mmCIF file of C-alpha atoms in Angstrom:
data_model
loop_
_atom_site.group_PDB
_atom_site.id
_atom_site.type_symbol
_atom_site.label_atom_id
_atom_site.label_comp_id
_atom_site.label_asym_id
_atom_site.label_seq_id
_atom_site.Cartn_x
_atom_site.Cartn_y
_atom_site.Cartn_z
ATOM 1 C CA MET A 3 68.910 109.471 124.230
ATOM 2 C CA LYS A 4 72.135 109.712 121.778
ATOM 3 C CA LEU A 5 74.897 111.825 122.926
ATOM 4 C CA ASP A 6 77.731 112.673 119.765
ATOM 5 C CA ARG A 7 80.095 112.103 122.131
ATOM 6 C CA GLN A 8 81.021 108.845 124.788
ATOM 7 C CA THR A 9 83.403 108.382 127.369
ATOM 8 C CA ASN A 10 86.808 106.417 126.623
ATOM 9 C CA LYS A 11 87.025 103.607 129.393
ATOM 10 C CA LEU A 12 90.229 102.866 130.075
ATOM 11 C CA TYR A 13 89.617 99.995 132.767
ATOM 12 C CA TYR A 14 88.799 97.986 129.323
ATOM 13 C CA ASP A 15 91.941 98.073 128.170
ATOM 14 C CA ASP A 16 93.823 97.666 131.620
ATOM 15 C CA PHE A 17 92.020 96.095 134.388
ATOM 16 C CA TYR A 18 95.290 97.370 136.254
ATOM 17 C CA LEU A 19 95.583 100.788 135.596
ATOM 18 C CA SER A 20 94.899 102.806 138.486
ATOM 19 C CA GLN A 21 95.383 106.694 137.170
ATOM 20 C CA ALA A 22 95.110 108.193 133.843
ATOM 21 C CA THR A 23 95.005 112.330 132.794
ATOM 22 C CA ALA A 24 91.749 113.261 131.243
ATOM 23 C CA LYS A 25 89.833 116.435 130.436
ATOM 24 C CA ILE A 26 86.627 117.775 131.965
ATOM 25 C CA ILE A 27 83.478 117.615 129.691
ATOM 26 C CA LYS A 28 81.025 118.633 132.022
ATOM 27 C CA VAL A 29 80.140 119.455 135.879
ATOM 28 C CA GLY A 30 76.753 119.088 137.453
ATOM 29 C CA PRO A 31 75.998 119.679 140.916
ATOM 30 C CA ASP A 32 77.117 116.771 142.123
ATOM 31 C CA TYR A 33 79.055 115.272 139.057
ATOM 32 C CA ILE A 34 82.322 115.182 136.798
ATOM 33 C CA GLU A 35 82.096 114.041 133.592
ATOM 34 C CA LEU A 36 85.451 113.326 132.217
ATOM 35 C CA GLY A 37 86.576 112.658 128.625
ATOM 36 C CA THR A 38 88.578 109.372 130.140
ATOM 37 C CA THR A 39 88.631 107.236 132.751
ATOM 38 C CA VAL A 40 89.786 104.763 134.637
ATOM 39 C CA ALA A 41 86.614 104.548 137.271
ATOM 40 C CA PHE A 42 84.229 101.629 136.465
ATOM 41 C CA PRO A 43 80.756 102.599 136.725
ATOM 42 C CA GLU A 44 78.095 100.550 138.982
ATOM 43 C CA GLY A 45 77.049 97.844 136.850
ATOM 44 C CA GLY A 46 75.999 94.350 135.629
ATOM 45 C CA GLY A 47 75.672 94.162 139.685
ATOM 46 C CA GLN A 48 79.207 95.253 140.530
ATOM 47 C CA GLU A 49 79.430 98.061 142.444
ATOM 48 C CA ALA A 50 81.233 101.236 140.872
ATOM 49 C CA ASP A 51 85.086 102.309 141.612
ATOM 50 C CA GLN A 52 85.693 105.242 144.320
ATOM 51 C CA GLY A 53 88.596 107.645 143.838
ATOM 52 C CA THR A 54 90.212 110.777 143.622
ATOM 53 C CA ILE A 55 90.609 113.594 140.753
ATOM 54 C CA PHE A 56 93.420 115.989 141.162
ATOM 55 C CA PHE A 57 93.965 119.409 139.850
ATOM 56 C CA PRO A 58 97.152 120.915 138.830
ATOM 57 C CA ASP A 59 96.665 123.757 141.705
ATOM 58 C CA GLY A 60 96.665 121.234 144.314
ATOM 59 C CA ARG A 61 92.951 120.665 144.572
ATOM 60 C CA ILE A 62 91.806 117.292 144.979
ATOM 61 C CA ILE A 63 88.478 115.721 144.298
ATOM 62 C CA ARG A 64 86.976 112.940 145.659
ATOM 63 C CA PHE A 65 84.607 110.564 144.141
ATOM 64 C CA THR A 66 82.466 108.300 145.732
ATOM 65 C CA GLY A 67 81.156 106.504 142.606
ATOM 66 C CA ALA A 68 80.989 106.563 138.978
ATOM 67 C CA LYS A 69 77.655 106.058 136.879
ATOM 68 C CA LYS A 70 76.913 105.667 133.289
ATOM 69 C CA ILE A 71 74.530 107.484 131.602
ATOM 70 C CA TYR A 72 72.913 107.642 128.306
ATOM 71 C CA THR A 73 73.999 103.805 127.387
ATOM 72 C CA ASN A 74 71.786 102.234 124.348
ATOM 73 C CA PHE A 75 71.331 98.729 123.898
ATOM 74 C CA SER A 76 73.689 96.890 121.609
ATOM 75 C CA GLY A 77 70.465 95.738 118.993
ATOM 76 C CA LEU A 78 72.648 92.498 119.084
ATOM 77 C CA LYS A 79 69.747 89.658 119.035
ATOM 78 C CA GLU A 80 71.991 87.595 121.048
ATOM 79 C CA PHE A 81 72.501 90.706 123.741
ATOM 80 C CA PRO A 82 69.054 92.891 123.520
ATOM 81 C CA ASP A 83 69.605 94.043 127.101
ATOM 82 C CA VAL A 84 73.313 94.589 126.895
ATOM 83 C CA GLN A 85 74.008 98.284 127.435
ATOM 84 C CA VAL A 86 76.844 100.414 125.358
ATOM 85 C CA ASP A 87 78.073 103.845 124.387
ATOM 86 C CA GLY A 88 77.478 106.505 127.295
ATOM 87 C CA VAL A 89 79.175 108.579 129.361
ATOM 88 C CA ILE A 90 80.464 107.986 133.037
ATOM 89 C CA TRP A 91 79.553 110.680 135.743
ATOM 90 C CA HIS A 92 82.076 110.569 138.624
ATOM 91 C CA LEU A 93 80.148 111.107 141.537
ATOM 92 C CA VAL A 94 81.652 113.730 143.868
ATOM 93 C CA HIS A 95 81.644 113.265 148.096
ATOM 94 C CA ILE A 96 79.308 116.063 149.285
ATOM 95 C CA ASP A 97 81.978 117.525 151.316
ATOM 96 C CA ASP A 98 83.933 118.412 148.046
ATOM 97 C CA GLN A 99 80.993 119.765 146.030
ATOM 98 C CA ILE A 100 81.289 123.191 147.001
ATOM 99 C CA MET A 101 84.820 123.384 144.819
ATOM 100 C CA LEU A 102 82.444 122.526 141.394
ATOM 101 C CA ALA A 103 81.579 125.959 141.052
ATOM 102 C CA GLY A 104 85.303 126.842 140.157
ATOM 103 C CA LEU A 105 86.060 124.201 137.302
ATOM 104 C CA GLU A 106 86.757 124.973 134.160
ATOM 105 C CA ILE A 107 85.586 122.858 130.781
ATOM 106 C CA GLY A 108 88.789 121.756 129.058
ATOM 107 C CA SER A 109 90.575 121.376 132.379
ATOM 108 C CA GLU A 110 93.333 118.811 132.769
ATOM 109 C CA VAL A 111 93.227 116.888 135.380
ATOM 110 C CA ILE A 112 94.370 113.114 136.611
ATOM 111 C CA VAL A 113 91.715 110.901 137.690
ATOM 112 C CA SER A 114 92.690 107.959 140.020
ATOM 113 C CA VAL A 115 90.966 104.876 141.492
ATOM 114 C CA ASP A 116 90.646 103.016 144.979
ATOM 115 C CA THR A 117 93.124 100.341 144.265
ATOM 116 C CA GLU A 118 92.219 98.049 147.065
ATOM 117 C CA ARG A 119 88.601 98.386 146.287
ATOM 118 C CA ARG A 120 89.233 97.591 142.601
ATOM 119 C CA SER A 121 91.259 94.546 143.821
ATOM 120 C CA ARG A 122 88.523 93.343 145.864
ATOM 121 C CA LEU A 123 85.680 94.325 143.310
ATOM 122 C CA SER A 124 87.877 92.452 140.296
ATOM 123 C CA LEU A 125 88.293 89.484 142.539
ATOM 124 C CA SER A 126 84.752 89.082 143.792
ATOM 125 C CA HIS A 127 83.241 89.618 140.058
ATOM 126 C CA THR A 128 85.489 86.517 139.133
ATOM 127 C CA ALA A 129 84.000 84.718 141.882
ATOM 128 C CA SER A 130 80.840 85.086 141.309
ATOM 129 C CA HIS A 131 81.065 83.997 138.116
ATOM 130 C CA LEU A 132 82.957 80.573 139.592
ATOM 131 C CA LEU A 133 79.699 80.923 141.110
ATOM 132 C CA TYR A 134 77.358 80.685 138.274
ATOM 133 C CA ILE A 135 78.978 77.890 136.401
ATOM 134 C CA GLY A 136 78.274 75.625 139.985
ATOM 135 C CA VAL A 137 75.276 76.601 139.596
ATOM 136 C CA GLY A 138 74.807 76.119 136.084
ATOM 137 C CA MET A 139 75.915 72.588 136.011
ATOM 138 C CA HIS A 140 74.250 71.257 139.094
ATOM 139 C CA ARG A 141 70.514 73.631 138.882
ATOM 140 C CA PRO A 142 70.476 75.058 135.258
ATOM 141 C CA ASP A 143 67.055 75.595 135.888
ATOM 142 C CA ALA A 144 68.316 78.431 138.233
ATOM 143 C CA VAL A 145 70.310 80.083 135.795
ATOM 144 C CA LYS A 146 67.283 80.644 133.928
ATOM 145 C CA SER A 147 65.781 82.034 136.402
ATOM 146 C CA ILE A 148 68.245 85.153 137.694
ATOM 147 C CA LEU A 149 66.372 87.721 139.693
ATOM 148 C CA GLY A 150 69.796 89.724 139.925
ATOM 149 C CA CYS A 151 73.401 89.773 141.422
ATOM 150 C CA HIS A 152 75.631 92.121 142.976
ATOM 151 C CA ILE A 153 79.319 92.350 143.213
ATOM 152 C CA LYS A 154 80.661 93.695 146.692
ATOM 153 C CA ILE A 155 84.049 94.337 147.907
ATOM 154 C CA ASN A 156 83.863 90.880 149.983
ATOM 155 C CA SER A 157 80.813 88.700 148.360
ATOM 156 C CA ALA A 158 78.840 88.118 146.015
ATOM 157 C CA ARG A 159 75.734 86.893 145.367
ATOM 158 C CA PHE A 160 72.885 85.553 142.782
ATOM 159 C CA ASP A 161 68.992 85.902 143.643
ATOM 160 C CA PHE A 162 66.600 82.878 141.860
ATOM 161 C CA GLY A 163 63.209 82.834 140.996
ATOM 162 C CA ILE A 164 62.648 78.822 141.443
ATOM 163 C CA LYS A 165 60.297 76.934 143.408
ATOM 164 C CA ASP A 166 62.542 74.255 144.189
ATOM 165 C CA ARG A 167 64.922 75.336 146.909
ATOM 166 C CA PHE A 168 68.566 74.747 147.046
ATOM 167 C CA THR A 169 69.200 71.482 148.775
ATOM 168 C CA PRO A 170 72.238 70.936 151.251
ATOM 169 C CA GLU A 171 73.576 68.101 148.489
ATOM 170 C CA GLU A 172 73.270 71.038 145.682
ATOM 171 C CA ILE A 173 75.187 73.319 147.498
ATOM 172 C CA THR A 174 78.198 71.069 148.303
ATOM 173 C CA GLN A 175 78.213 70.425 144.768
ATOM 174 C CA ILE A 176 78.260 73.970 143.601
ATOM 175 C CA GLU A 177 80.586 74.805 146.205
ATOM 176 C CA ALA A 178 83.424 71.791 144.881
ATOM 177 C CA CYS A 179 82.630 73.149 141.254
ATOM 178 C CA ALA A 180 83.715 77.081 142.042
ATOM 179 C CA ASN A 181 86.469 75.858 144.290
ATOM 180 C CA GLN A 182 87.949 73.387 141.121
ATOM 181 C CA PHE A 183 88.645 76.446 139.269
ATOM 182 C CA VAL A 184 90.399 77.542 142.098
ATOM 183 C CA LYS A 185 92.547 74.380 142.926
ATOM 184 C CA GLN A 186 93.649 74.611 139.230
ATOM 185 C CA ASN A 187 94.203 78.157 138.985
ATOM 186 C CA SER A 188 92.268 78.613 136.084
ATOM 187 C CA LEU A 189 93.289 81.331 133.747
ATOM 188 C CA VAL A 190 90.974 84.133 133.206
ATOM 189 C CA SER A 191 90.555 86.508 130.540
ATOM 190 C CA VAL A 192 87.881 89.076 127.997
ATOM 191 C CA SER A 193 87.697 89.666 124.835
ATOM 192 C CA THR A 194 85.690 92.505 122.807
ATOM 193 C CA HIS A 195 82.833 91.843 120.130
ATOM 194 C CA SER A 196 83.992 92.194 116.804
ATOM 195 C CA ILE A 197 81.787 94.753 116.327
ATOM 196 C CA ILE A 198 80.976 96.321 119.337
ATOM 197 C CA PRO A 199 83.675 97.106 121.734
ATOM 198 C CA ASP A 200 81.510 97.701 125.076
ATOM 199 C CA VAL A 201 80.149 94.399 124.843
ATOM 200 C CA ARG A 202 82.592 92.144 126.645
ATOM 201 C CA PHE A 203 83.557 88.299 127.198
ATOM 202 C CA TRP A 204 84.524 86.550 130.590
ATOM 203 C CA HIS A 205 86.622 83.362 129.491
ATOM 204 C CA CYS A 206 87.669 80.839 132.062
ATOM 205 C CA ALA A 207 88.973 77.247 130.741
ATOM 206 C CA GLU A 208 86.060 76.372 128.347
ATOM 207 C CA HIS A 209 83.576 78.903 129.900
ATOM 208 C CA VAL A 210 82.253 82.156 128.373
ATOM 209 C CA ILE A 211 79.825 84.409 129.749
ATOM 210 C CA PRO A 212 79.015 88.108 128.405
ATOM 211 C CA CYS A 213 80.286 90.412 131.194
ATOM 212 C CA GLY A 214 81.499 94.130 130.723
ATOM 213 C CA GLY A 215 82.946 93.542 134.554
ATOM 214 C CA THR A 216 86.451 94.049 135.676
ATOM 215 C CA HIS A 217 88.127 90.816 136.997
ATOM 216 C CA VAL A 218 91.215 89.065 138.009
ATOM 217 C CA ASP A 219 93.420 87.294 135.637
ATOM 218 C CA CYS A 220 93.285 83.812 137.250
ATOM 219 C CA CYS A 221 91.790 81.927 139.693
ATOM 220 C CA ALA A 222 94.113 81.411 142.953
ATOM 221 C CA PRO A 223 93.796 84.849 144.386
ATOM 222 C CA ILE A 224 90.362 84.129 144.622
ATOM 223 C CA GLY A 225 91.064 80.900 147.733
ATOM 224 C CA LEU A 226 88.208 78.583 148.611
ATOM 225 C CA LEU A 227 85.176 79.586 148.150
ATOM 226 C CA SER A 228 81.931 78.985 151.250
ATOM 227 C CA VAL A 229 78.765 79.061 149.073
ATOM 228 C CA HIS A 230 75.989 80.010 151.325
ATOM 229 C CA ARG A 231 71.912 79.433 151.123
ATOM 230 C CA LYS A 232 69.125 82.116 151.876
ATOM 231 C CA SER A 233 65.544 81.529 151.109
ATOM 232 C CA LEU A 234 63.782 85.029 150.347
ATOM 233 C CA GLY A 235 60.398 83.757 150.589
ATOM 234 C CA ALA A 236 58.039 81.787 148.465
ATOM 235 C CA GLY A 237 59.859 81.013 145.041
ATOM 236 C CA LYS A 238 62.766 82.794 145.474
ATOM 237 C CA GLU A 239 66.166 81.940 146.506
ATOM 238 C CA ARG A 240 69.959 83.537 146.730
ATOM 239 C CA LEU A 241 72.875 82.136 146.715
ATOM 240 C CA SER A 242 75.993 84.110 147.908
ATOM 241 C CA CYS A 243 80.052 83.503 148.344
ATOM 242 C CA SER A 244 82.651 84.788 150.419
ATOM 243 C CA PHE A 245 86.453 84.042 150.370
ATOM 244 C CA PRO A 246 88.257 84.271 153.349
ATOM 245 C CA ALA A 247 91.488 83.539 151.939
ATOM 246 C CA ALA A 248 91.642 85.640 149.253
ATOM 247 C CA ILE A 249 94.417 87.766 148.413
ATOM 248 C CA PHE A 250 94.431 90.771 147.208
ATOM 249 C CA ASP A 251 97.402 92.147 145.236
ATOM 250 C CA VAL A 252 97.246 95.791 145.052
ATOM 251 C CA ASN A 253 101.036 96.278 144.250
ATOM 252 C CA ARG A 254 100.040 94.849 140.728
ATOM 253 C CA TYR A 255 98.371 97.898 139.827
ATOM 254 C CA HIS A 256 99.953 100.627 138.105
ATOM 255 C CA LYS A 257 99.793 104.367 136.697
#
């Protein structure tokens, strides 16, 4: 479905922007659509932001997630599965849904995200790319057979459809590769496709990965990663990474 509107995604402009002024575009039974938002919707394996919508009269509505809908495929030959455009629904906390009936389209509000959650998800997403690079260097066959990924606040994982299991030696090599970026405090940046802004690229050292998620801007805060393997049955493997020494700097976020 092609809409004549799309949400202005401020998290693309600044990962550390925590709140913004916005107008109500649409109200559903359990969601609010805003014309502008700082809230990242669930996508690319990354869990969604949570936060609060403040009203001029003092009312406060919490949202427990954000969902991107009415997207389109990019049409780019090199990225056929990347979805672009669309609008973002802020999924309202069940206890606050009673207040939705009184909202007016066009009303101005302030949307704010939970900065601790955002900082954890951003760090976790960057860590997942370091894990991905390590797998690519030591088990390139696995990178070609990714079944899915999940970016959580305290860990990240990839599932692979492969016949040969990861050996202990490979796990050690993958972990060491990922941690080299942390030790060097490699810088991280994100760029935009020259034609389609919703197509984004993650950069670290000489590595470039298509990604529309949020990230930290350097690797040192991740701390040393620990990589773990789990069998999901015949022909399926899972690698996850945790980062117990991570530093989450919520003071970097601004309004």
